[in-house]
Coordinates of C-alpha atoms and ligand atoms in Angstrom, one line a residue:
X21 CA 84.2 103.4 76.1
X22 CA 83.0 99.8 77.3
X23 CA 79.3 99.7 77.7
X24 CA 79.3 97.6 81.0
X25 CA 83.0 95.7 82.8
X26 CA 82.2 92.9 84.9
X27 CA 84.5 91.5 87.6
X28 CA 84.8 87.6 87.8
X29 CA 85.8 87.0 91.5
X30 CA 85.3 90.6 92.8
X31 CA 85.4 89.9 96.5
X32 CA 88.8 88.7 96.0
X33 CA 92.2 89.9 96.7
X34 CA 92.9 90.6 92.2
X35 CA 89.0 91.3 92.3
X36 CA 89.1 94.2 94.6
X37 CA 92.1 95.9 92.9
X38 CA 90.6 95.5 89.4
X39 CA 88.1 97.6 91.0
X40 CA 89.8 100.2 92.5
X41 CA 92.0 100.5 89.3
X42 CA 89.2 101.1 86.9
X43 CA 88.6 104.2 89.3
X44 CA 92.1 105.1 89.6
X45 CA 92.6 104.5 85.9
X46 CA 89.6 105.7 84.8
X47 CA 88.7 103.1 82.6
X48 CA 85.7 104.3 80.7
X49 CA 82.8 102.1 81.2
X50 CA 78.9 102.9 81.4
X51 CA 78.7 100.4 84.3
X52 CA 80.1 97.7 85.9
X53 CA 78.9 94.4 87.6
X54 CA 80.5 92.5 90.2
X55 CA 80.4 88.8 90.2
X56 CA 81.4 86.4 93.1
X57 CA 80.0 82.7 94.5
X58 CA 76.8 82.3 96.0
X59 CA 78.7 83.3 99.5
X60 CA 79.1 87.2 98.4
X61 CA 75.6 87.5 96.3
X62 CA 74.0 90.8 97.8
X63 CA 77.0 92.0 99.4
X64 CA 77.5 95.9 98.9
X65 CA 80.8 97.5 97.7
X66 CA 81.3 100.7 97.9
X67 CA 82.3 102.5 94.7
X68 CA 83.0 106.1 93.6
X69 CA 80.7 107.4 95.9
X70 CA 77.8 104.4 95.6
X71 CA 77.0 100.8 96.8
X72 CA 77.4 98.2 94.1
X73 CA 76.1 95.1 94.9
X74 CA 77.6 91.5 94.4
X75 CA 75.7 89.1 92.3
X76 CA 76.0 85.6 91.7
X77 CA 78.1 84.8 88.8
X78 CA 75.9 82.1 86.6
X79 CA 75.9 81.6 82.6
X80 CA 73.3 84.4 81.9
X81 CA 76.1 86.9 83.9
X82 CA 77.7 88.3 80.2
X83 CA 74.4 89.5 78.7
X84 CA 74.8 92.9 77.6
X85 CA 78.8 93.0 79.1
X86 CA 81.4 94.0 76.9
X87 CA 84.9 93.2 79.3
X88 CA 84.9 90.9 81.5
X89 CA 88.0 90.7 84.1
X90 CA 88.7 87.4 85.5
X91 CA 90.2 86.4 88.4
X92 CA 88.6 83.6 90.7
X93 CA 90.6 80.5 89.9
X94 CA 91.2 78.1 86.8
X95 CA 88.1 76.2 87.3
X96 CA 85.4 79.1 87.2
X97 CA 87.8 80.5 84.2
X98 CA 87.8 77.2 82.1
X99 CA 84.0 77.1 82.9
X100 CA 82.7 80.5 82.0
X101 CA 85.6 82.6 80.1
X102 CA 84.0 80.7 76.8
X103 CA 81.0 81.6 77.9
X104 CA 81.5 84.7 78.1
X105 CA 83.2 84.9 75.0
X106 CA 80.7 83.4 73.2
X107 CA 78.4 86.0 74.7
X108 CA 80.4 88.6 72.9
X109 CA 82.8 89.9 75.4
X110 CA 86.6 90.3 75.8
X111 CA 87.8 88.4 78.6
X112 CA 90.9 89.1 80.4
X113 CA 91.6 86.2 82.6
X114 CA 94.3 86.0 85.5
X115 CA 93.9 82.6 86.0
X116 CA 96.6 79.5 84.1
X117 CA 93.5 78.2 82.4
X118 CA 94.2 79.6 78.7
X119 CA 97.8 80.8 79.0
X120 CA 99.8 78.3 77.2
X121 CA 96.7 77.9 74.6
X122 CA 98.1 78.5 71.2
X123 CA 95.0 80.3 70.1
X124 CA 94.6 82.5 73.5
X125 CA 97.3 85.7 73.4
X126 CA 99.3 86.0 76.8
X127 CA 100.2 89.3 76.9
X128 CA 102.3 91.7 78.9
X129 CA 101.7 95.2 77.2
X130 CA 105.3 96.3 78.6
X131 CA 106.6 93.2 76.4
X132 CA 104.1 92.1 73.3
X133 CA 101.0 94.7 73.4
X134 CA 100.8 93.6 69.3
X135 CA 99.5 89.7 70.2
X136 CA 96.2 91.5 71.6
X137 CA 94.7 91.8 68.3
X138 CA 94.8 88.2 67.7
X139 CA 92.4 87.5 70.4
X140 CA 89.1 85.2 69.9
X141 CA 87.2 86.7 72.5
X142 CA 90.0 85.6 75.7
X143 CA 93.3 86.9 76.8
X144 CA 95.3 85.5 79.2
X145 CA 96.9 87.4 81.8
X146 CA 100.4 85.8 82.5
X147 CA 101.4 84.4 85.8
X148 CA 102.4 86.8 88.7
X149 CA 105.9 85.6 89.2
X150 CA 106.5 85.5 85.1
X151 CA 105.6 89.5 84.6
X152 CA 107.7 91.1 87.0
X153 CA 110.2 88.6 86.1
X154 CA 110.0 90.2 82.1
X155 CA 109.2 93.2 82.6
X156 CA 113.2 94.4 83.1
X157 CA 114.4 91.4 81.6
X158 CA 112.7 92.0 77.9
X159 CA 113.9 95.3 77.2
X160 CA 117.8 94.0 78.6
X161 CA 116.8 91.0 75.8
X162 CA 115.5 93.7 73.1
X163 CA 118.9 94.8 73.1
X164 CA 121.6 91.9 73.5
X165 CA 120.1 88.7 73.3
X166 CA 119.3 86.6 76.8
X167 CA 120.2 83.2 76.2
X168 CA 119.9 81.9 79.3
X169 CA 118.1 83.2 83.2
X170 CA 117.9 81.6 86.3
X171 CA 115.1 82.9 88.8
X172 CA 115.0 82.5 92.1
X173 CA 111.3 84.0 94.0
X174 CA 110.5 85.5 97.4
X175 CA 106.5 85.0 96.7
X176 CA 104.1 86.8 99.2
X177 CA 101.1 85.3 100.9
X178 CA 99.1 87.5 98.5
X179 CA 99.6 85.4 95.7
X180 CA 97.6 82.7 96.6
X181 CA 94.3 85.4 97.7
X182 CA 92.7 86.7 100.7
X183 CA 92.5 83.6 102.6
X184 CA 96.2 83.4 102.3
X185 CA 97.0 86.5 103.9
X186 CA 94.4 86.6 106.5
X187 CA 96.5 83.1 107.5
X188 CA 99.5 84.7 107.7
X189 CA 98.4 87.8 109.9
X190 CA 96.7 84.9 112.0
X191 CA 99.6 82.6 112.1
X192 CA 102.2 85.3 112.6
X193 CA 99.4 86.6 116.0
X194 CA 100.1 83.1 117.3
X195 CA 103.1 82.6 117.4
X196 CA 103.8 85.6 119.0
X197 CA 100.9 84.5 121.5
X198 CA 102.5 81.1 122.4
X199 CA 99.5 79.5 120.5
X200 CA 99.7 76.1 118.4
X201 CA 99.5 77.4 114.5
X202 CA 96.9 75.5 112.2
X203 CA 97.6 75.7 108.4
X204 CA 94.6 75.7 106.2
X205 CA 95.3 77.3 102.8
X206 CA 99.2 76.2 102.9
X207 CA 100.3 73.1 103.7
X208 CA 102.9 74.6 106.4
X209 CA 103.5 76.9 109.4
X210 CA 104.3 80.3 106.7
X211 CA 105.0 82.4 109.5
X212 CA 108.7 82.6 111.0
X213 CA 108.8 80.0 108.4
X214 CA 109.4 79.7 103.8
X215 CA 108.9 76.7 102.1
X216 CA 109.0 75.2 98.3
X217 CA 106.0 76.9 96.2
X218 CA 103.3 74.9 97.6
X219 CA 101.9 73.9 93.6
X220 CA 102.4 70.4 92.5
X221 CA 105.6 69.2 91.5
X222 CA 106.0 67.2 87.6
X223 CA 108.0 64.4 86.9
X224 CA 110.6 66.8 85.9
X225 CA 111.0 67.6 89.5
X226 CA 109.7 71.2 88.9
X227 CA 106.6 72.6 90.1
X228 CA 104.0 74.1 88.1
X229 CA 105.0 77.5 89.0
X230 CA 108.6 77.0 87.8
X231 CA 107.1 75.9 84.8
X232 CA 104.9 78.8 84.3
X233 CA 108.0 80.4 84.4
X234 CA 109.8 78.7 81.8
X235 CA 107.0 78.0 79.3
X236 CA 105.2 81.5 79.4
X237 CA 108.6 83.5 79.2
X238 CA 109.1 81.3 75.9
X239 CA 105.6 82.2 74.9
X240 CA 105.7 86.2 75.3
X241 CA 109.6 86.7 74.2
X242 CA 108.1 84.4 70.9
X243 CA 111.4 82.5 71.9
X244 CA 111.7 79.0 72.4
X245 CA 115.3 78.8 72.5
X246 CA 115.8 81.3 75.7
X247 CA 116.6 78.7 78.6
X248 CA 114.8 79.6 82.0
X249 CA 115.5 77.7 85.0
X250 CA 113.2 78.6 88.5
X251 CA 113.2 77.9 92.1
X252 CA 109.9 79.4 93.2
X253 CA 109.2 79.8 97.0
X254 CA 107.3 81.0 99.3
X255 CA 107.9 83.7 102.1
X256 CA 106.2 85.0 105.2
X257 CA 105.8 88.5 103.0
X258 CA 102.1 90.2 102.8
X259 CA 102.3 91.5 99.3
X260 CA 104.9 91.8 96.5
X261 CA 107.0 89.2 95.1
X262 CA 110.9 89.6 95.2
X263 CA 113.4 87.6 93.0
X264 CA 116.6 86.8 92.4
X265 CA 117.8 87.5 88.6
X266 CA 121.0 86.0 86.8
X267 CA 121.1 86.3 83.2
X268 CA 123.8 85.3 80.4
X269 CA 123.6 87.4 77.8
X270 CA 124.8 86.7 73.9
X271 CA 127.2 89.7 74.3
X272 CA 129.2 90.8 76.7
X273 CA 127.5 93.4 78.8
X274 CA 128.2 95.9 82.0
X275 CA 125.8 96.6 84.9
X276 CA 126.1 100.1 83.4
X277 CA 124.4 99.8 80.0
X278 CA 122.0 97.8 82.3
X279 CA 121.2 100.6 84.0
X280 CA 120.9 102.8 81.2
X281 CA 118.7 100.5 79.5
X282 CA 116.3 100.1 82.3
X283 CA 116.2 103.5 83.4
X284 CA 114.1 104.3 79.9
X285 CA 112.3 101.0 80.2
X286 CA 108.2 101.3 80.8
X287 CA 107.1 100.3 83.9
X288 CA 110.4 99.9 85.7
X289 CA 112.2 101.9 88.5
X290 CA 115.9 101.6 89.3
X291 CA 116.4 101.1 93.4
X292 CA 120.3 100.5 93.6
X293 CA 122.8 102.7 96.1
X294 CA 125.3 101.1 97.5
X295 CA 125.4 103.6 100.7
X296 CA 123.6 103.9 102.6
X297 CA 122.6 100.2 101.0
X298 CA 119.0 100.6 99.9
X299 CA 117.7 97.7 97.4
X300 CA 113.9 96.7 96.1
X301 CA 111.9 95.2 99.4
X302 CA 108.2 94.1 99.1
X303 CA 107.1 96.7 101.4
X304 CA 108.5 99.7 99.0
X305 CA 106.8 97.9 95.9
X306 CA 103.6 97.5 98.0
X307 CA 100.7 99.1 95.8
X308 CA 102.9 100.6 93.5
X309 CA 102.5 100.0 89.7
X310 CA 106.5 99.7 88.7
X311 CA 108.8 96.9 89.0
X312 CA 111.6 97.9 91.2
X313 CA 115.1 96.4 89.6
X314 CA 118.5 96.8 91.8
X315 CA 121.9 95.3 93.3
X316 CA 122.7 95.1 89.2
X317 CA 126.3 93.6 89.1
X318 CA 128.1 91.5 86.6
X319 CA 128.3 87.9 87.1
X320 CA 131.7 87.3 88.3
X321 CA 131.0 83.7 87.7
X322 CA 130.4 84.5 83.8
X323 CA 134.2 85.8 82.7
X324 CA 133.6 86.3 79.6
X325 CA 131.5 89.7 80.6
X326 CA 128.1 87.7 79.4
X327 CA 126.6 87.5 83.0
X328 CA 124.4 89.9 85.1
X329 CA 122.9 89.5 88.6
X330 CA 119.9 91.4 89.4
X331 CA 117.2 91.6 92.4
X332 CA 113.6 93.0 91.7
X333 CA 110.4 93.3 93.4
X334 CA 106.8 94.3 92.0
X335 CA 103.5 94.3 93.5
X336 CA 101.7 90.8 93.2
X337 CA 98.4 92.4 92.8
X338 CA 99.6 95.3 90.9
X339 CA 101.6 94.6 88.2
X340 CA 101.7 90.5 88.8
X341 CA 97.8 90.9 88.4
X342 CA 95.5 93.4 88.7
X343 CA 97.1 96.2 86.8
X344 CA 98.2 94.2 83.7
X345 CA 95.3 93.0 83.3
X346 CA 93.5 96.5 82.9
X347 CA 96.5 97.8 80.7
X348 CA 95.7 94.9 78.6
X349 CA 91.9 96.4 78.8
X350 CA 93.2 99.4 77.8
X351 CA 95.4 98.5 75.2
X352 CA 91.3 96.9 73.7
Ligands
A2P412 P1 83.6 84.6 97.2 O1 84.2 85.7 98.0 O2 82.1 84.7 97.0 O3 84.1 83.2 97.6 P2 90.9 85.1 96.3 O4 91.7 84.9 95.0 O5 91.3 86.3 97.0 O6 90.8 83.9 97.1 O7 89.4 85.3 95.7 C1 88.7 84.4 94.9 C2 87.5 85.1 94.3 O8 86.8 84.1 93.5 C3 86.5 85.6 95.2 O9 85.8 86.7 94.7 C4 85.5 84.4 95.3 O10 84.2 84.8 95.7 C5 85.5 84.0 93.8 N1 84.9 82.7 93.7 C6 85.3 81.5 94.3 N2 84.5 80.5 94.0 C7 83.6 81.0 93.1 C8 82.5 80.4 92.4 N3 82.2 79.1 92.5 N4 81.8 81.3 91.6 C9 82.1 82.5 91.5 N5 83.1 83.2 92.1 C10 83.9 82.4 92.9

């Protein structure tokens, strides 16, 4: 039982799912506290039958908080996750701030629950795209060996928060009113429209996404030899990510045992007939806590039997966010 949970960024899109899974969940807590910007202080969110009210998130927010969930961008996170560490609380951050910090455990409980205990006071939730990304692939890996998968995402609006989405649903109204469209959060017209994950791109020619990929797969599958490659983009989808899956396995392997194997896998749900031909789509993995995995096929370009194509979608804010972050809470 946590004596008090507070909620770093709760008038956001992660924020207002952490707290409607700690109902649904019933994570046991004495209270909670809702912390935003100055913008949201004295705002009223209902809760479990009351009003909570937002307040403003300074460095005197942790006194007398035992979890604190994170999620309202690097900067606040790199600011005030120590601090409320050094308060004495657990943090579970969303944000990239602490992921690839050797001393901060990034944890998906699907894939390494056991790097939780060696926390000091922050644990980093992993990147949306990344989790629903392992959670099939790690249990495939558990049992032959991945030595090499190329991603390519289908990321909704929701990823990048509220504002995000409310541009969409604005964008998408005018265009269909004749009007001129005027990007704000994205660089771009996003609807009718995709384009190249808007985050900044290295001298490798990668984006930071794609490298989230690559470098926090290595980190959770305690694996620096697995080769990830990414193309991460963005699509005119509300909520849930999609990707495109090819792995090459040590061993040959048939869509069958991949099937088998996933069908006992936590937090996974096979979506795959042929006929009539019904697949994973965002709008079915919409507020739903399991990663849906389908068209499973070998790789007909692998003919040594190594190769398997998949397609999955999971809910950004779900299981990309939100919800692994409060299994990691639980797991505490
Ligand atoms: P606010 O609504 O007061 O701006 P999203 O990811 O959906 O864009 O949400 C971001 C969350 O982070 C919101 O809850 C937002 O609060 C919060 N946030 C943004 N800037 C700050 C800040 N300077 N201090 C505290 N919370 C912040």
């Amino acid at each position: 039982m946590f004596k008090c949970v507070a909620i770093v960024g709760a008038t956001g899109a992660v924020g207002q799912e952490f707290l409607s899974l700690i109902d649904k969940r019933n994570l046991q807590t004495e209270s909670i506290k809702l912390l935003a910007s100055a913008r949201s202080a004295g705002k009223k969110v209902a809760f479990n039958g009351r009003d909570l009210t937002v307040e403003e998130l300074t460095p005197d927010s942790f006194n007398g908080v035992d979890l604190a969930l994170f999620s309202a961008g690097g900067s606040i996170s790199k600011e005030y996750a120590p601090i409320a560490a050094n308060a004495g609380c657990v943090v579970v951050d969303n944000s990239s701030a602490f992921r690839m910090d050797p001393a901060t455990p990034l944890v998906v409980p699907e894939v390494n629950p056991e790097d939780v205990r060696n926390h000091k006071g922050i644990i980093a939730n992993p990147n949306c795209s990344t989790i629903i990304m392992v959670v099939p692939v790690w249990p495939l890996h558990q049992v032959n060996p991945i030595k090499r998968i190329v991603v390519s995402t289908y990321q909704a609006a929701s990823g990048a928060g509220q504002a995000a989405m409310l541009e969409l649903e604005q964008e998408t109204r005018d265009v269909l009113a004749g009007k001129q469209v005027t990007p704000n959060i994205f660089p771009y017209q996003y609807a009718f429209n995709l384009f190249s994950h808007n985050s900044d791109v290295g001298d490798n020619g990668y984006n930071t996404e794609e490298m989230k990929m690559v470098n926090e797969t290595r980190k959770m599958f305690h694996c620096e030899g697995i080769q990830v490659t990414a193309t991460c983009v963005r699509v005119p989808v509300m909520r849930a990510h999609s990707e495109a899956i090819n792995l090459q396995f040590t061993n040959p392997i048939t869509p069958d045992e991949v099937r088998d194997v996933l069908s006992k896998a936590p937090g996974v749900r096979i979506v795959d007939q042929r006929s009539p031909q019904h697949y994973p789509m965002p709008i079915d993995a919409s507020g739903k806590d399991d990663v849906l995995v389908g068209r499973i096929r070998q790789d007909i370009s692998q003919p040594d039997g190594c190769g398997i194509d998949m397609f999955v979608s999971g809910d950004q804010l779900l299981k990309g966010a939100a919800l692994n972050a409060v299994q990691i809470a639980e797991l505490l």
